[in-house]
Every structure is written in structure tokens, then in C-alpha cells.
């Protein structure tokens, strides 16, 4: 059976701009934490995921992490790819982060990736967090633990304007308040 591609056809995912990402835990298991009093309480695994999520800009100098949240069984985040020159990208989303939209960042530390692609970022993040998760379940001797941390794919949305950015940030911030209604919540039948 052939899988349906989730990415926009012919879109360059290394183009400067903002991208809304959702990554789900394998089988939608609540490995990352729980919701208590409308607030997220991260598990040890959730803390590992948080650590690797915020290491993305350390590994890839051409990005910044905007609003994000780790839920019990998924992660929502906005990734800002700032590398490259959006004026040269024919299918670039609007540059809505401020500053001159036609000026690429001037300097990055040596050895860092200036213009990473979104799939490359997600692949690195999933690999690093999964490797630490596997070491954790082995060290903690958790025989019933799932050997997979992440669902095979991820969801993304190219943020095209200020209004979308505002709505997505609001959605991320309010996500724990709506957990009881969230279709990703395994307690909802």
C-alpha cells in the first residue's frame, strides 16, 4: 500500500518562514506527560523530548523555536527557518517575523547548518529524542515500555500571514485547557 504524501508538492521546505508542526507519539500513547489542573506535567520522557526540541536551534543555526507545547502524546511547535533569502524563494511564505524580509542573517557560528530543511530538522529531532528514550527504558529496565517513541510521520502547515500566526500561537497556548476535548486524547471515546 502506497502512503499518501503529506507535504506540499513542489514546495521548498528549506525556504525562510514559519512552519507549524505536530508530532505524535507512537500509537498516541501518553508517554510525554499528563494534564493536571489544565496544565501539562511532563514525564521523564517528556522532559527528554523538551530538551531535544530546544536543542534544535543549537544544532541548526538557521532556525528559531517560536511558541511550542509538549502534550501527553504529541508536540505542537512553530519553527522559524531564518536561513536563506526569502526574496529569492518563489513560493516563500510571507516573512512575518519583523526586520527587512529581503535580508538573510549575516553570520552564523562555523559548522552550523545555515539553511536546513524542515524534514531534516524533524528527522534529527526524532532520532535524538528516540535514542535517549531507548537508553532510558533500557537503563530503567522497563520491559513493558514501547520501543518506538514517535509516530512515523508528522504534520506541518506553512504559516502564511500574521493572522494565521496569531491563531496558531493561541491554539498552542490553549491546548492544555482543551485536552478533555482533544481528539488525540485516548480517554475520549
GROMACS .gro file of N, CA, C and O in nm, residues 48-61 63 65 112 121 124-125 128 132:
model
   88
   48UNK      N    1   1.280   1.470   2.833
   48UNK     CA    2   1.380   1.439   2.730
   48UNK      C    3   1.342   1.503   2.597
   48UNK      O    4   1.425   1.562   2.529
   49UNK      N    5   1.215   1.490   2.563
   49UNK     CA    6   1.165   1.547   2.438
   49UNK      C    7   1.183   1.699   2.439
   49UNK      O    8   1.230   1.758   2.341
   50UNK      N    9   1.149   1.761   2.549
   50UNK     CA   10   1.165   1.907   2.563
   50UNK      C   11   1.311   1.947   2.541
   50UNK      O   12   1.341   2.043   2.470
   51UNK      N   13   1.402   1.872   2.604
   51UNK     CA   14   1.545   1.902   2.590
   51UNK      C   15   1.586   1.900   2.443
   51UNK      O   16   1.651   1.993   2.395
   52UNK      N   17   1.548   1.795   2.369
   52UNK     CA   18   1.590   1.784   2.229
   52UNK      C   19   1.518   1.885   2.139
   52UNK      O   20   1.576   1.934   2.043
   53UNK      N   21   1.395   1.920   2.172
   53UNK     CA   22   1.322   2.021   2.094
   53UNK      C   23   1.396   2.155   2.101
   53UNK      O   24   1.417   2.222   2.001
   54UNK      N   25   1.439   2.191   2.222
   54UNK     CA   26   1.507   2.319   2.238
   54UNK      C   27   1.655   2.315   2.198
   54UNK      O   28   1.720   2.419   2.195
   55UNK      N   29   1.705   2.197   2.165
   55UNK     CA   30   1.841   2.188   2.110
   55UNK      C   31   1.842   2.206   1.958
   55UNK      O   32   1.949   2.219   1.899
   56UNK      N   33   1.726   2.209   1.896
   56UNK     CA   34   1.721   2.229   1.751
   56UNK      C   35   1.796   2.355   1.706
   56UNK      O   36   1.878   2.348   1.615
   57UNK      N   37   1.775   2.472   1.770
   57UNK     CA   38   1.848   2.591   1.727
   57UNK      C   39   1.998   2.585   1.758
   57UNK      O   40   2.076   2.659   1.700
   58UNK      N   41   2.037   2.499   1.851
   58UNK     CA   42   2.179   2.481   1.880
   58UNK      C   43   2.244   2.402   1.767
   58UNK      O   44   2.354   2.434   1.721
   59UNK      N   45   2.176   2.300   1.721
   59UNK     CA   46   2.226   2.216   1.613
   59UNK      C   47   2.216   2.287   1.478
   59UNK      O   48   2.306   2.279   1.395
   60UNK      N   49   2.105   2.354   1.455
   60UNK     CA   50   2.078   2.420   1.327
   60UNK      C   51   2.069   2.570   1.350
   60UNK      O   52   1.967   2.621   1.395
   61UNK      N   53   2.177   2.641   1.320
   61UNK     CA   54   2.183   2.784   1.348
   61UNK      C   55   2.082   2.864   1.266
   61UNK      O   56   2.050   2.976   1.302
   63UNK      N   57   1.767   2.834   1.244
   63UNK     CA   58   1.628   2.827   1.289
   63UNK      C   59   1.611   2.887   1.428
   63UNK      O   60   1.706   2.901   1.503
   65UNK      N   61   1.299   2.854   1.755
   65UNK     CA   62   1.175   2.792   1.801
   65UNK      C   63   1.084   2.903   1.850
   65UNK      O   64   1.124   2.985   1.933
  112UNK      N   65   2.775   2.513   1.170
  112UNK     CA   66   2.631   2.503   1.188
  112UNK      C   67   2.564   2.506   1.052
  112UNK      O   68   2.613   2.564   0.957
  121UNK      N   69   1.527   1.879   0.999
  121UNK     CA   70   1.512   1.916   1.140
  121UNK      C   71   1.433   1.812   1.218
  121UNK      O   72   1.473   1.769   1.327
  124UNK      N   73   1.622   1.479   1.259
  124UNK     CA   74   1.725   1.489   1.363
  124UNK      C   75   1.662   1.486   1.502
  124UNK      O   76   1.706   1.414   1.590
  125UNK      N   77   1.557   1.566   1.520
  125UNK     CA   78   1.488   1.573   1.649
  125UNK      C   79   1.433   1.436   1.690
  125UNK      O   80   1.453   1.390   1.803
  128UNK      N   81   1.732   1.188   1.775
  128UNK     CA   82   1.800   1.217   1.902
  128UNK      C   83   1.709   1.187   2.021
  128UNK      O   84   1.754   1.126   2.120
  132UNK      N   85   1.766   0.872   2.307
  132UNK     CA   86   1.770   0.891   2.452
  132UNK      C   87   1.658   0.813   2.519
  132UNK      O   88   1.677   0.755   2.627
   0.00000   0.00000   0.00000
